[in-house]
Amino acid sequence: MSTGTVVKVSGPLVVAEGMRDANMFDVVRVSEKRLIGEIIEMHGDKASIQVYEETSGLGPGEEVVSTGRPMSVELGPGLISTIYDGIQRPLEEIYKKAGANITRGIEVPSLDREKKWYFKPVVKVGDKVEQGDIIGVVQETPVVECRIMVPFKLNGVVKEIKEGEFTVEEEVCVITNEKGVDVTVSMMQKWPVRKERPYKSKTSPDSLLITGQRVIDTFFPITKGGVAAIPGPFGSGKTVTQHQLAKWADADIVVYIGCGERGNEMTDVLLEFPELKDPRTGESLMQRTVLIANTSDMPVAAREASIYTGITIAEYFRDMGYSVALMADSTSRWAEALREMSGRLEEMPGEEGYPAYLGSRLAQFYERAGIVNCLGSDGRIGSLTAIGAVSPPGGDTSEPVSQATLRIVKVFWGLDSSLAYKRHFPAINWLTSYSLYQDKVDVWADKNVEEDFSDHRADAMRLLQEEANLQEIVQLVGVDSLSHSDRLILEVTRSIREDFLHQNSFHEIDTYTSLHKQYRMLSLILKFYEEAGKAIQQGVSINKITKADVIERIGRAKYVEEAKVDAEYDAIENAIVSEIGEIIKKEAEEV
């Protein structure tokens, strides 16, 4: 343990001398208040320390004590449904101990040391085990089974295994390692947050992460184990989109990081999630969620820790074989914390004052996502999907954080303030967004949903692009100058935009749409386009087609319950054919 003395305090940066025996990224305690910090730079015996708590009142001469250990998280039963701050302190326990204001230097264990969990072994005495093998399970919540794994780098034979109720620190198993030494195993592990958790190998993501959001699943899909960014200006719906993904995404575990967001947004999460029913289990959504709340009025430096804390917890559940979705809201606030620390360290600034290593730090974060073959002999596969919100000032995605993120992620859901002002949500711009997983998802969707799913998507996207070109002509010379077939495209794309892409997150039916329903909805619109196109070829005026009653039925189709979709949509398809047929017949009689 190394002890030093403070020589300089500059906001969250504290410089201490006499720290020759300390190491990079060691956790330190600063002053008699025992403020928690982390060494981020060493020069001889001088250590630059990033302090994760308010440093007002600190001065030269105060003592700094190194713990000799890197910043780590505690992993084990008790993570799910807990709300942590950026350095994995449980906020509920802090509230019980200190009241509404978080006292500086407060020490609360991340996992409850008193609570007993029922441990049920799945191996027996004499079994050979290797690192990552599951030795027992704990039913942590009604929907999540915490799988207790053999610690990293431990291989051997089970000498003793217990069943019953234990705290996270109590011994549940004894393993005799390859050297003949007995090693005790408890239900809790510790892991350094800056170090990626190990796995056997990574595989290519190819199956769709179903979110129930039509613009995402059909047009700009993300795979399980994929990475996505949601850039957008203030008020365009980044947080609401992430809430929707957290609620409805086809993931076993959700880790939601509120990194530098306003307190009221995290309050919304805290109030909403316990009330929401998980569509797959019927239980509260909090029963499979871990929340990390580091709001804008909390210490800036702790934003960096919150991102690493969140992804390490997500990796832990991935290693159990779960599908995990991680929401980081927002990485721009994290980058601002990096910029502040870089400035105080007097490093050479990069573009717009951000540190030159901004891109590599972002890459280190996003590269921890993916589908992996987990450690262990049972061949289980886990996935970690990372979705980061980016808050560029004024929605200008040419700024450094957006550009660095775009070089890394494979999905870009570009939020548009003009769509948001029109109350079109989700405000994902279909002309600027993209997904590089599209080819893989097309193959998956054609196999698992409908064989022409990708054809329907391509047809709808082509029509939306044609509409964008036609709108330029309309602005110059008016809509009446267009041919009937071009005006039909405008009518059909209006239906795609307003009936398909627009989705009400507060409507109990429209908030989530299954892939089958998405396919049927798009089929209705394209069926109308096909039948109306035949009518126009036979000389029918576009004005007569747009008066068809069935157009309103197509618009209301999104509110049909999942169980009634096929019957209702078949009826609407028949109505399209019969109504358009009736219009063609009348036209022929008039001629």
Coordinates of C-alpha atoms in Angstrom, one line a residue:
M1 CA 0.0 0.0 0.0
S2 CA 1.5 3.3 -1.1
T3 CA 0.9 6.6 0.7
G4 CA 1.5 10.1 -0.8
T5 CA 0.7 13.8 -0.3
V6 CA -1.5 16.1 -2.3
V7 CA 0.5 18.8 -4.1
K8 CA -2.1 20.2 -6.5
V9 CA -5.9 20.2 -6.8
S10 CA -7.6 21.2 -10.1
G11 CA -11.3 20.3 -10.1
P12 CA -11.6 16.5 -10.4
L13 CA -7.8 16.2 -10.9
V14 CA -5.6 15.8 -7.9
V15 CA -1.8 15.4 -8.1
A16 CA 0.0 13.6 -5.3
E17 CA 3.7 13.0 -4.8
G18 CA 5.4 10.1 -3.0
M19 CA 3.4 7.5 -4.9
R20 CA 6.4 5.7 -6.5
D21 CA 5.0 2.2 -5.4
A22 CA 1.6 2.8 -6.9
N23 CA 0.5 1.5 -10.3
M24 CA -1.5 3.0 -13.2
F25 CA -5.3 2.7 -12.7
D26 CA -4.9 1.9 -8.9
V27 CA -7.9 3.0 -6.8
V28 CA -6.8 5.6 -4.2
R29 CA -8.5 7.2 -1.2
V30 CA -7.9 11.0 -1.0
S31 CA -7.7 12.9 2.3
E32 CA -9.4 12.1 5.6
K33 CA -12.8 12.2 3.8
R34 CA -11.6 9.1 1.9
L35 CA -12.7 10.4 -1.5
I36 CA -12.5 7.7 -4.1
G37 CA -10.1 8.2 -7.1
E38 CA -8.1 6.5 -9.8
I39 CA -4.5 7.0 -10.9
I40 CA -4.6 8.0 -14.6
E41 CA -1.0 9.2 -15.1
M42 CA 2.4 8.6 -13.4
H43 CA 5.5 10.8 -13.7
G44 CA 8.3 9.5 -11.4
D45 CA 6.8 9.5 -7.9
K46 CA 4.0 12.0 -8.9
A47 CA 0.5 10.5 -9.6
S48 CA -2.3 12.3 -11.4
I49 CA -5.5 11.1 -9.8
Q50 CA -9.0 11.4 -11.3
V51 CA -11.3 11.8 -8.3
Y52 CA -14.8 10.5 -8.7
E53 CA -16.3 12.8 -6.0
E54 CA -16.6 16.5 -5.3
T55 CA -13.1 17.9 -4.5
S56 CA -14.0 21.3 -3.0
G57 CA -12.2 22.0 0.2
L58 CA -9.3 19.7 -0.6
G59 CA -5.8 21.3 -0.5
P60 CA -2.1 20.5 -0.6
G61 CA -0.6 18.4 2.2
E62 CA -3.6 16.0 2.5
E63 CA -2.9 12.3 2.6
V64 CA -3.5 9.9 -0.4
V65 CA -3.6 6.2 0.2
S66 CA -3.4 3.7 -2.7
T67 CA -5.4 0.5 -2.3
G68 CA -3.1 -1.4 -4.6
R69 CA -6.0 -2.6 -6.7
P70 CA -7.5 -1.4 -10.0
M71 CA -11.1 0.0 -10.2
S72 CA -13.2 -3.1 -10.1
V73 CA -16.8 -4.1 -10.0
E74 CA -18.4 -6.8 -7.7
L75 CA -20.2 -9.4 -9.8
G76 CA -22.7 -11.9 -8.3
P77 CA -26.3 -12.3 -7.2
G78 CA -27.9 -8.9 -6.3
L79 CA -27.0 -6.9 -9.4
I80 CA -30.4 -7.2 -11.1
S81 CA -33.0 -4.5 -10.3
T82 CA -30.4 -2.5 -8.4
I83 CA -29.7 1.2 -9.1
Y84 CA -26.0 2.1 -9.0
D85 CA -24.0 5.3 -9.3
G86 CA -21.1 5.5 -11.8
I87 CA -18.7 3.7 -9.4
Q88 CA -21.1 0.9 -8.5
R89 CA -22.3 2.2 -5.2
P90 CA -26.0 1.2 -4.7
L91 CA -27.9 4.5 -4.4
E92 CA -30.7 3.0 -2.4
E93 CA -28.3 1.8 0.3
I94 CA -26.6 5.2 0.3
Y95 CA -30.0 6.9 0.8
K96 CA -30.7 4.7 3.8
K97 CA -27.3 5.5 5.3
A98 CA -26.9 9.2 4.4
G99 CA -30.3 10.6 3.4
A100 CA -31.1 12.5 0.2
N101 CA -27.6 14.0 -0.2
I102 CA -24.8 11.6 -1.1
T103 CA -22.1 12.3 1.5
R104 CA -18.5 12.4 0.2
G105 CA -16.3 9.4 0.9
I106 CA -19.3 7.2 1.8
E107 CA -18.4 3.5 1.6
V108 CA -21.2 1.0 0.8
P109 CA -20.6 -2.5 -0.6
S110 CA -21.8 -2.9 -4.2
L111 CA -23.4 -6.3 -3.3
D112 CA -25.4 -6.8 -0.1
R113 CA -23.1 -8.7 2.4
E114 CA -26.0 -9.7 4.7
K115 CA -28.6 -11.1 2.2
K116 CA -28.6 -14.8 1.8
W117 CA -29.2 -16.5 -1.6
Y118 CA -30.3 -20.1 -2.2
F119 CA -27.4 -21.7 -4.0
K120 CA -28.3 -24.9 -6.0
P121 CA -25.2 -26.8 -7.3
V122 CA -25.2 -28.3 -10.8
V123 CA -21.9 -30.2 -10.4
K124 CA -20.9 -32.9 -7.9
V125 CA -17.8 -33.8 -5.9
G126 CA -15.2 -35.4 -8.2
D127 CA -16.3 -33.5 -11.4
K128 CA -13.6 -31.9 -13.5
V129 CA -14.2 -28.2 -14.0
E130 CA -12.5 -25.5 -16.0
Q131 CA -12.6 -21.7 -16.0
G132 CA -16.1 -20.4 -16.9
D133 CA -17.9 -23.6 -16.0
I134 CA -21.2 -23.2 -14.2
I135 CA -21.0 -24.8 -10.8
G136 CA -24.4 -23.8 -9.5
V137 CA -27.3 -21.4 -9.9
V138 CA -29.2 -18.8 -7.8
Q139 CA -32.7 -17.7 -8.7
E140 CA -32.0 -14.0 -8.5
T141 CA -35.4 -12.7 -9.6
P142 CA -38.4 -14.5 -10.9
V143 CA -37.0 -14.2 -14.5
V144 CA -33.2 -14.2 -14.1
E145 CA -31.2 -17.2 -12.9
C146 CA -27.7 -16.1 -11.8
R147 CA -25.2 -18.7 -12.9
I148 CA -22.2 -19.0 -10.6
M149 CA -19.1 -19.6 -12.7
V150 CA -15.6 -21.0 -11.9
P151 CA -13.3 -18.0 -11.7
F152 CA -10.9 -17.1 -14.5
K153 CA -7.7 -19.2 -14.7
L154 CA -9.0 -21.8 -12.3
N155 CA -9.1 -25.4 -13.5
G156 CA -9.4 -28.5 -11.4
V157 CA -11.6 -31.1 -9.6
V158 CA -14.5 -30.3 -7.3
K159 CA -13.5 -31.3 -3.8
E160 CA -16.5 -30.0 -2.0
I161 CA -19.8 -28.4 -3.0
K162 CA -22.6 -27.1 -0.8
E163 CA -26.3 -26.4 -1.2
G164 CA -28.4 -24.0 0.8
E165 CA -28.6 -20.3 1.7
F166 CA -25.3 -18.3 1.7
T167 CA -24.2 -14.7 1.5
V168 CA -22.1 -13.6 -1.6
E169 CA -18.9 -13.9 0.4
E170 CA -19.4 -17.3 2.0
E171 CA -17.7 -20.4 0.5
V172 CA -20.0 -22.6 -1.7
C173 CA -17.4 -24.7 -3.4
V174 CA -13.8 -26.0 -3.0
I175 CA -11.8 -26.8 -6.1
T176 CA -8.5 -28.6 -6.1
N177 CA -6.5 -27.0 -8.8
E178 CA -3.9 -28.6 -11.2
K179 CA -1.1 -28.0 -8.6
G180 CA -3.1 -29.8 -5.9
V181 CA -3.9 -26.6 -4.0
D182 CA -7.5 -26.2 -2.6
V183 CA -9.2 -23.0 -3.8
T184 CA -12.4 -21.8 -2.2
V185 CA -15.1 -20.3 -4.4
S186 CA -17.8 -17.9 -3.3
M187 CA -20.7 -16.5 -5.3
M188 CA -19.0 -13.1 -5.8
Q189 CA -16.2 -12.2 -8.3
K190 CA -14.4 -9.0 -8.7
W191 CA -13.3 -7.7 -12.1
P192 CA -11.3 -4.6 -13.2
V193 CA -13.6 -2.4 -15.3
R194 CA -11.0 -1.3 -17.9
K195 CA -10.2 -4.9 -18.7
E196 CA -12.4 -6.9 -21.2
R197 CA -13.7 -10.1 -19.7
P198 CA -12.3 -13.1 -21.5
Y199 CA -14.0 -15.6 -23.8
K200 CA -13.1 -18.4 -26.2
S201 CA -13.8 -16.7 -29.5
K202 CA -16.1 -14.1 -31.1
T203 CA -18.5 -15.0 -33.9
S204 CA -20.1 -12.9 -36.6
P205 CA -23.5 -11.4 -35.6
D206 CA -26.2 -12.6 -38.0
S207 CA -29.6 -12.9 -36.2
L208 CA -31.9 -9.9 -35.8
L209 CA -32.3 -8.2 -32.4
I210 CA -36.1 -7.8 -32.5
T211 CA -37.1 -4.5 -31.0
G212 CA -40.7 -4.2 -32.1
Q213 CA -40.0 -0.8 -33.6
R214 CA -40.9 -0.9 -37.3
V215 CA -38.4 1.7 -38.6
I216 CA -35.6 -0.2 -36.9
D217 CA -36.6 -3.9 -37.5
T218 CA -37.6 -3.5 -41.1
F219 CA -35.4 -0.7 -42.4
F220 CA -32.4 -0.3 -40.2
P221 CA -32.0 -3.5 -38.2
I222 CA -29.4 -4.3 -35.6
T223 CA -28.2 -7.8 -34.9
K224 CA -27.7 -9.5 -31.5
G225 CA -24.2 -8.6 -30.6
G226 CA -24.2 -5.6 -32.9
V227 CA -23.3 -1.9 -32.2
A228 CA -25.5 1.1 -33.0
A229 CA -25.4 4.9 -32.5
I230 CA -28.4 7.2 -32.1
P231 CA -27.2 10.8 -32.8
G232 CA -29.7 13.6 -32.6
P233 CA -30.2 17.2 -31.4
F234 CA -32.0 18.1 -28.2
G235 CA -35.6 17.0 -28.1
S236 CA -35.5 14.7 -31.1
G237 CA -36.2 11.5 -29.0
K238 CA -32.9 9.8 -28.3
T239 CA -33.8 8.9 -24.7
V240 CA -37.4 7.8 -25.6
T241 CA -35.9 5.6 -28.4
Q242 CA -33.5 4.0 -25.9
H243 CA -36.3 3.5 -23.4
Q244 CA -38.3 1.7 -26.1
L245 CA -35.3 -0.5 -27.0
A246 CA -34.8 -1.3 -23.3
K247 CA -38.4 -2.2 -22.8
W248 CA -39.0 -4.2 -25.9
A249 CA -35.7 -5.5 -27.3
D250 CA -35.4 -9.3 -27.5
A251 CA -32.7 -9.4 -24.8
D252 CA -32.6 -11.4 -21.6
I253 CA -30.9 -8.7 -19.6
V254 CA -30.9 -4.9 -20.0
V255 CA -28.1 -2.7 -18.6
Y256 CA -29.1 1.0 -18.8
I257 CA -26.4 3.6 -18.2
G258 CA -27.6 7.2 -17.7
C259 CA -24.3 8.9 -18.3
G260 CA -24.4 12.7 -17.7
E261 CA -28.1 12.9 -18.6
R262 CA -30.5 15.2 -16.7
G263 CA -31.9 13.8 -13.4
N264 CA -35.5 13.9 -14.6
E265 CA -34.7 11.5 -17.4
M266 CA -33.3 9.0 -15.0
T267 CA -36.3 9.5 -12.8
D268 CA -38.5 8.6 -15.7
V269 CA -36.7 5.3 -16.0
L270 CA -36.9 4.7 -12.3
L271 CA -40.6 5.4 -12.2
E272 CA -41.5 3.7 -15.5
F273 CA -39.5 0.4 -15.5
P274 CA -41.0 -1.1 -12.2
E275 CA -44.5 -0.3 -13.5
L276 CA -43.9 -1.9 -17.0
K277 CA -44.8 -5.5 -17.6
D278 CA -42.2 -7.5 -19.5
P279 CA -44.1 -8.8 -22.6
R280 CA -42.3 -12.2 -22.5
T281 CA -42.6 -12.9 -18.8
G282 CA -45.4 -10.8 -17.4
E283 CA -43.1 -9.7 -14.6
S284 CA -41.9 -6.1 -13.9
L285 CA -39.2 -4.9 -16.4
M286 CA -36.9 -4.1 -13.5
Q287 CA -36.7 -7.9 -12.8
R288 CA -34.1 -8.1 -15.7
T289 CA -32.6 -4.6 -15.6
V290 CA -29.5 -3.1 -14.0
L291 CA -29.5 0.7 -13.8
I292 CA -26.4 2.9 -13.6
A293 CA -27.4 6.5 -12.8
N294 CA -24.7 9.1 -13.3
T295 CA -26.7 12.3 -13.8
S296 CA -25.4 15.7 -15.0
D297 CA -25.2 17.1 -11.5
M298 CA -23.0 14.2 -10.2
P299 CA -19.2 14.6 -10.4
V300 CA -18.1 14.8 -14.0
A301 CA -15.2 12.4 -13.7
A302 CA -17.4 9.6 -12.6
R303 CA -19.0 9.6 -16.1
E304 CA -16.0 7.8 -17.5
A305 CA -16.2 5.1 -14.8
S306 CA -20.0 4.6 -15.3
I307 CA -19.5 3.5 -19.0
Y308 CA -16.9 0.9 -18.0
T309 CA -18.9 -0.2 -14.9
G310 CA -21.9 -0.8 -17.1
I311 CA -20.2 -2.8 -19.9
T312 CA -18.3 -5.0 -17.3
I313 CA -21.6 -5.9 -15.7
A314 CA -23.1 -6.6 -19.1
E315 CA -20.1 -8.8 -20.0
Y316 CA -20.7 -10.8 -16.8
F317 CA -24.3 -11.7 -17.8
R318 CA -23.1 -12.4 -21.4
D319 CA -20.6 -14.9 -20.0
M320 CA -23.5 -16.8 -18.4
G321 CA -24.9 -17.3 -21.9
Y322 CA -27.5 -14.5 -21.9
S323 CA -28.4 -12.1 -24.6
V324 CA -27.6 -8.6 -23.1
A325 CA -28.6 -5.2 -24.4
L326 CA -26.6 -2.2 -23.1
M327 CA -27.9 1.4 -23.5
A328 CA -25.4 4.2 -23.0
D329 CA -27.2 7.6 -22.8
S330 CA -25.1 9.4 -23.8
T331 CA -21.5 8.9 -24.9
S332 CA -21.2 12.6 -25.7
R333 CA -21.4 13.4 -22.0
W334 CA -18.7 10.8 -21.4
A335 CA -16.5 12.4 -24.1
E336 CA -17.0 15.8 -22.4
A337 CA -15.6 14.3 -19.1
L338 CA -12.6 13.0 -21.1
R339 CA -12.1 16.5 -22.6
E340 CA -12.2 18.1 -19.1
M341 CA -9.7 15.7 -17.7
S342 CA -7.4 16.0 -20.7
G343 CA -7.5 19.8 -20.4
R344 CA -6.6 19.6 -16.7
L345 CA -3.7 17.2 -17.5
E346 CA -2.5 19.8 -20.0
E347 CA -2.4 17.3 -22.8
M348 CA -2.2 18.5 -26.4
P349 CA -5.8 18.9 -27.5
G350 CA -7.3 17.3 -30.6
E351 CA -10.2 18.6 -32.7
E352 CA -12.6 20.9 -30.7
G353 CA -10.5 20.4 -27.6
Y354 CA -11.3 16.7 -27.3
P355 CA -8.3 14.5 -26.5
A356 CA -6.4 12.9 -29.4
Y357 CA -7.3 9.4 -28.1
L358 CA -11.1 10.0 -28.2
G359 CA -11.5 7.6 -31.1
S360 CA -9.5 4.8 -29.5
R361 CA -11.4 5.1 -26.2
L362 CA -14.8 4.9 -28.0
A363 CA -13.5 1.9 -30.0
Q364 CA -12.4 0.2 -26.8
F365 CA -15.9 0.6 -25.5
Y366 CA -17.9 -0.5 -28.5
E367 CA -15.5 -3.4 -29.4
R368 CA -16.5 -5.1 -26.1
A369 CA -19.9 -5.9 -27.7
G370 CA -20.4 -9.0 -29.9
I371 CA -21.5 -12.6 -29.9
V372 CA -19.0 -14.9 -28.1
N373 CA -18.3 -18.5 -27.3
C374 CA -18.1 -18.3 -23.5
L375 CA -15.5 -19.8 -21.4
G376 CA -16.5 -23.2 -20.0
S377 CA -16.9 -26.7 -21.3
D378 CA -20.7 -26.5 -22.2
G379 CA -20.2 -24.5 -25.4
R380 CA -22.7 -21.8 -24.4
I381 CA -23.0 -18.6 -26.5
G382 CA -23.7 -15.1 -25.1
S383 CA -24.3 -11.8 -26.9
L384 CA -23.8 -8.2 -25.9
T385 CA -25.5 -5.5 -28.0
A386 CA -24.3 -1.9 -27.4
I387 CA -26.5 1.0 -28.3
G388 CA -25.0 4.5 -27.6
A389 CA -26.8 7.8 -27.8
V390 CA -24.8 10.7 -29.1
S391 CA -25.8 14.3 -28.4
P392 CA -24.1 16.6 -30.9
P393 CA -24.6 20.3 -30.3
G394 CA -27.3 21.5 -32.5
G395 CA -27.6 18.1 -34.2
D396 CA -24.3 18.7 -36.1
T397 CA -23.0 15.2 -36.7
S398 CA -19.8 16.5 -38.2
E399 CA -18.5 17.1 -34.7
P400 CA -15.7 14.8 -33.4
V401 CA -17.7 12.5 -31.1
S402 CA -20.3 11.7 -33.8
Q403 CA -17.6 11.2 -36.4
A404 CA -15.5 9.0 -34.2
T405 CA -18.6 6.9 -33.3
L406 CA -19.6 6.5 -36.9
R407 CA -16.2 5.1 -37.8
I408 CA -16.8 2.3 -35.3
V409 CA -20.6 1.4 -35.2
K410 CA -22.4 -0.5 -37.9
V411 CA -25.9 1.0 -37.5
F412 CA -26.7 4.7 -37.7
W413 CA -30.2 5.8 -36.5
G414 CA -30.0 9.5 -37.4
L415 CA -32.7 11.5 -35.5
D416 CA -34.0 14.5 -37.3
S417 CA -35.3 17.6 -35.5
S418 CA -37.6 18.5 -38.5
L419 CA -39.4 15.1 -38.1
A420 CA -39.6 15.6 -34.3
Y421 CA -41.1 19.1 -34.8
K422 CA -43.8 17.4 -37.0
R423 CA -44.5 15.0 -34.1
H424 CA -43.2 12.1 -36.2
F425 CA -41.7 9.6 -33.8
P426 CA -39.4 7.8 -33.8
A427 CA -37.8 10.7 -35.6
I428 CA -35.3 8.4 -37.4
N429 CA -34.6 9.9 -40.8
W430 CA -35.0 7.1 -43.4
L431 CA -32.8 8.9 -46.0
T432 CA -29.7 9.5 -43.8
S433 CA -29.8 6.4 -41.5
Y434 CA -28.2 3.0 -42.5
S435 CA -27.4 -0.5 -41.2
L436 CA -24.4 -2.4 -42.3
Y437 CA -26.0 -5.6 -41.0
Q438 CA -28.7 -5.3 -43.6
D439 CA -27.5 -8.2 -45.9
K440 CA -27.2 -10.6 -43.0
V441 CA -30.6 -9.7 -41.6
D442 CA -32.2 -10.0 -45.0
V443 CA -31.1 -13.6 -45.2
W444 CA -32.3 -14.2 -41.6
A445 CA -35.7 -12.5 -42.1
D446 CA -36.4 -14.3 -45.4
K447 CA -35.7 -17.6 -43.6
N448 CA -37.4 -16.9 -40.3
V449 CA -40.3 -14.4 -41.1
E450 CA -41.4 -14.5 -44.7
E451 CA -39.5 -15.4 -47.8
D452 CA -40.1 -12.1 -49.5
F453 CA -39.6 -9.9 -46.4
S454 CA -36.4 -8.3 -47.8
D455 CA -38.1 -7.7 -51.2
H456 CA -40.9 -5.8 -49.5
R457 CA -38.3 -3.7 -47.5
A458 CA -36.3 -2.9 -50.7
D459 CA -39.5 -1.9 -52.6
A460 CA -40.7 0.4 -49.8
M461 CA -37.2 2.0 -49.5
R462 CA -37.0 2.6 -53.2
L463 CA -40.4 4.4 -53.1
L464 CA -39.2 6.6 -50.2
Q465 CA -36.2 7.6 -52.2
E466 CA -38.3 8.3 -55.3
E467 CA -40.5 10.5 -53.1
A468 CA -37.5 12.6 -52.0
N469 CA -36.7 13.3 -55.6
L470 CA -40.3 14.1 -56.5
Q471 CA -40.6 16.5 -53.5
E472 CA -38.0 18.7 -55.1
I473 CA -40.1 19.0 -58.3
V474 CA -43.2 19.6 -56.2
Q475 CA -41.6 22.5 -54.4
L476 CA -40.6 24.1 -57.7
V477 CA -43.7 23.6 -59.9
G478 CA -46.5 22.2 -57.6
V479 CA -48.0 18.8 -57.3
D480 CA -50.5 19.2 -60.2
S481 CA -47.6 19.1 -62.6
L482 CA -46.8 15.5 -61.8
S483 CA -48.1 12.5 -63.7
H484 CA -50.8 10.3 -62.1
S485 CA -48.3 7.5 -61.5
D486 CA -45.9 10.0 -59.7
R487 CA -48.7 11.3 -57.6
L488 CA -49.6 7.7 -56.6
I489 CA -46.0 7.3 -55.4
L490 CA -46.5 10.4 -53.2
E491 CA -49.8 8.9 -51.8
V492 CA -48.2 5.5 -51.1
T493 CA -45.1 7.0 -49.4
R494 CA -47.3 9.2 -47.3
S495 CA -48.9 6.0 -46.1
I496 CA -45.5 4.4 -45.5
R497 CA -44.4 7.4 -43.5
E498 CA -47.6 8.0 -41.5
D499 CA -48.9 4.5 -41.1
F500 CA -45.8 2.4 -41.0
L501 CA -42.8 4.5 -39.9
H502 CA -44.7 6.6 -37.4
Q503 CA -45.2 4.6 -34.2
N504 CA -46.8 5.7 -30.9
S505 CA -44.7 4.5 -28.0
F506 CA -47.5 5.4 -25.6
H507 CA -50.2 3.4 -27.3
E508 CA -50.7 -0.1 -25.7
I509 CA -50.9 -1.9 -29.1
D510 CA -48.8 0.4 -31.4
T511 CA -45.8 0.5 -29.0
Y512 CA -44.7 -2.9 -30.1
T513 CA -45.1 -4.6 -33.5
S514 CA -44.1 -8.3 -34.1
L515 CA -42.1 -9.0 -37.3
H516 CA -45.1 -10.9 -38.8
K517 CA -47.3 -7.9 -38.3
Q518 CA -44.6 -5.5 -39.7
Y519 CA -44.5 -7.7 -42.8
R520 CA -48.3 -7.8 -43.2
M521 CA -48.5 -4.0 -42.7
L522 CA -46.0 -3.3 -45.4
S523 CA -47.7 -5.9 -47.6
L524 CA -51.0 -4.0 -47.3
I525 CA -49.4 -0.7 -48.5
L526 CA -47.6 -2.3 -51.4
K527 CA -50.7 -4.2 -52.4
F528 CA -52.5 -0.9 -52.6
Y529 CA -49.7 0.5 -54.7
E530 CA -49.8 -2.5 -57.0
E531 CA -53.6 -2.4 -57.5
A532 CA -53.8 1.4 -57.8
G533 CA -51.0 1.2 -60.4
K534 CA -53.1 -1.2 -62.5
A535 CA -56.0 1.3 -62.3
I536 CA -53.9 4.2 -63.4
Q537 CA -52.7 2.2 -66.4
Q538 CA -56.3 1.8 -67.4
G539 CA -56.9 5.5 -67.3
V540 CA -58.3 6.0 -63.8
S541 CA -57.6 9.4 -62.3
I542 CA -55.5 9.6 -59.1
N543 CA -58.2 11.7 -57.5
K544 CA -60.7 8.9 -57.6
I545 CA -58.2 6.4 -56.2
T546 CA -57.3 8.7 -53.2
K547 CA -61.0 8.8 -52.3
A548 CA -61.1 5.1 -51.7
D549 CA -62.4 4.1 -48.2
V550 CA -59.8 1.4 -47.9
I551 CA -57.0 4.0 -47.4
E552 CA -58.4 4.8 -44.0
R553 CA -58.5 1.1 -43.1
I554 CA -54.9 0.7 -44.1
G555 CA -54.0 3.7 -41.8
R556 CA -55.9 2.1 -38.8
A557 CA -54.3 -1.4 -39.4
K558 CA -51.5 -0.6 -37.0
Y559 CA -54.0 -0.6 -34.1
V560 CA -55.1 -4.2 -34.7
E561 CA -54.2 -6.6 -31.9
E562 CA -51.6 -9.2 -32.7
A563 CA -54.0 -12.1 -32.3
K564 CA -56.4 -10.7 -35.0
V565 CA -53.8 -9.5 -37.5
D566 CA -54.2 -12.3 -40.1
A567 CA -58.0 -12.2 -40.2
E568 CA -58.2 -8.4 -40.3
Y569 CA -55.4 -7.9 -42.8
D570 CA -56.8 -10.5 -45.1
A571 CA -60.1 -8.6 -45.1
I572 CA -58.3 -5.3 -45.8
E573 CA -56.4 -6.9 -48.7
N574 CA -59.7 -8.2 -50.2
A575 CA -61.2 -4.7 -49.7
I576 CA -58.2 -3.2 -51.7
V577 CA -58.8 -5.5 -54.6
S578 CA -62.6 -5.1 -54.6
E579 CA -62.6 -1.3 -54.2
I580 CA -60.0 -0.6 -56.8
G581 CA -61.7 -3.1 -59.1
E582 CA -65.0 -1.2 -58.6
I583 CA -63.3 2.1 -59.4
I584 CA -61.9 0.6 -62.7
K585 CA -65.3 -0.8 -63.6
K586 CA -67.0 2.6 -63.1
E587 CA -64.3 4.3 -65.1
A588 CA -64.9 1.8 -68.0
E589 CA -68.7 2.4 -67.9
E590 CA -68.2 6.1 -68.0
V591 CA -66.0 5.9 -71.0

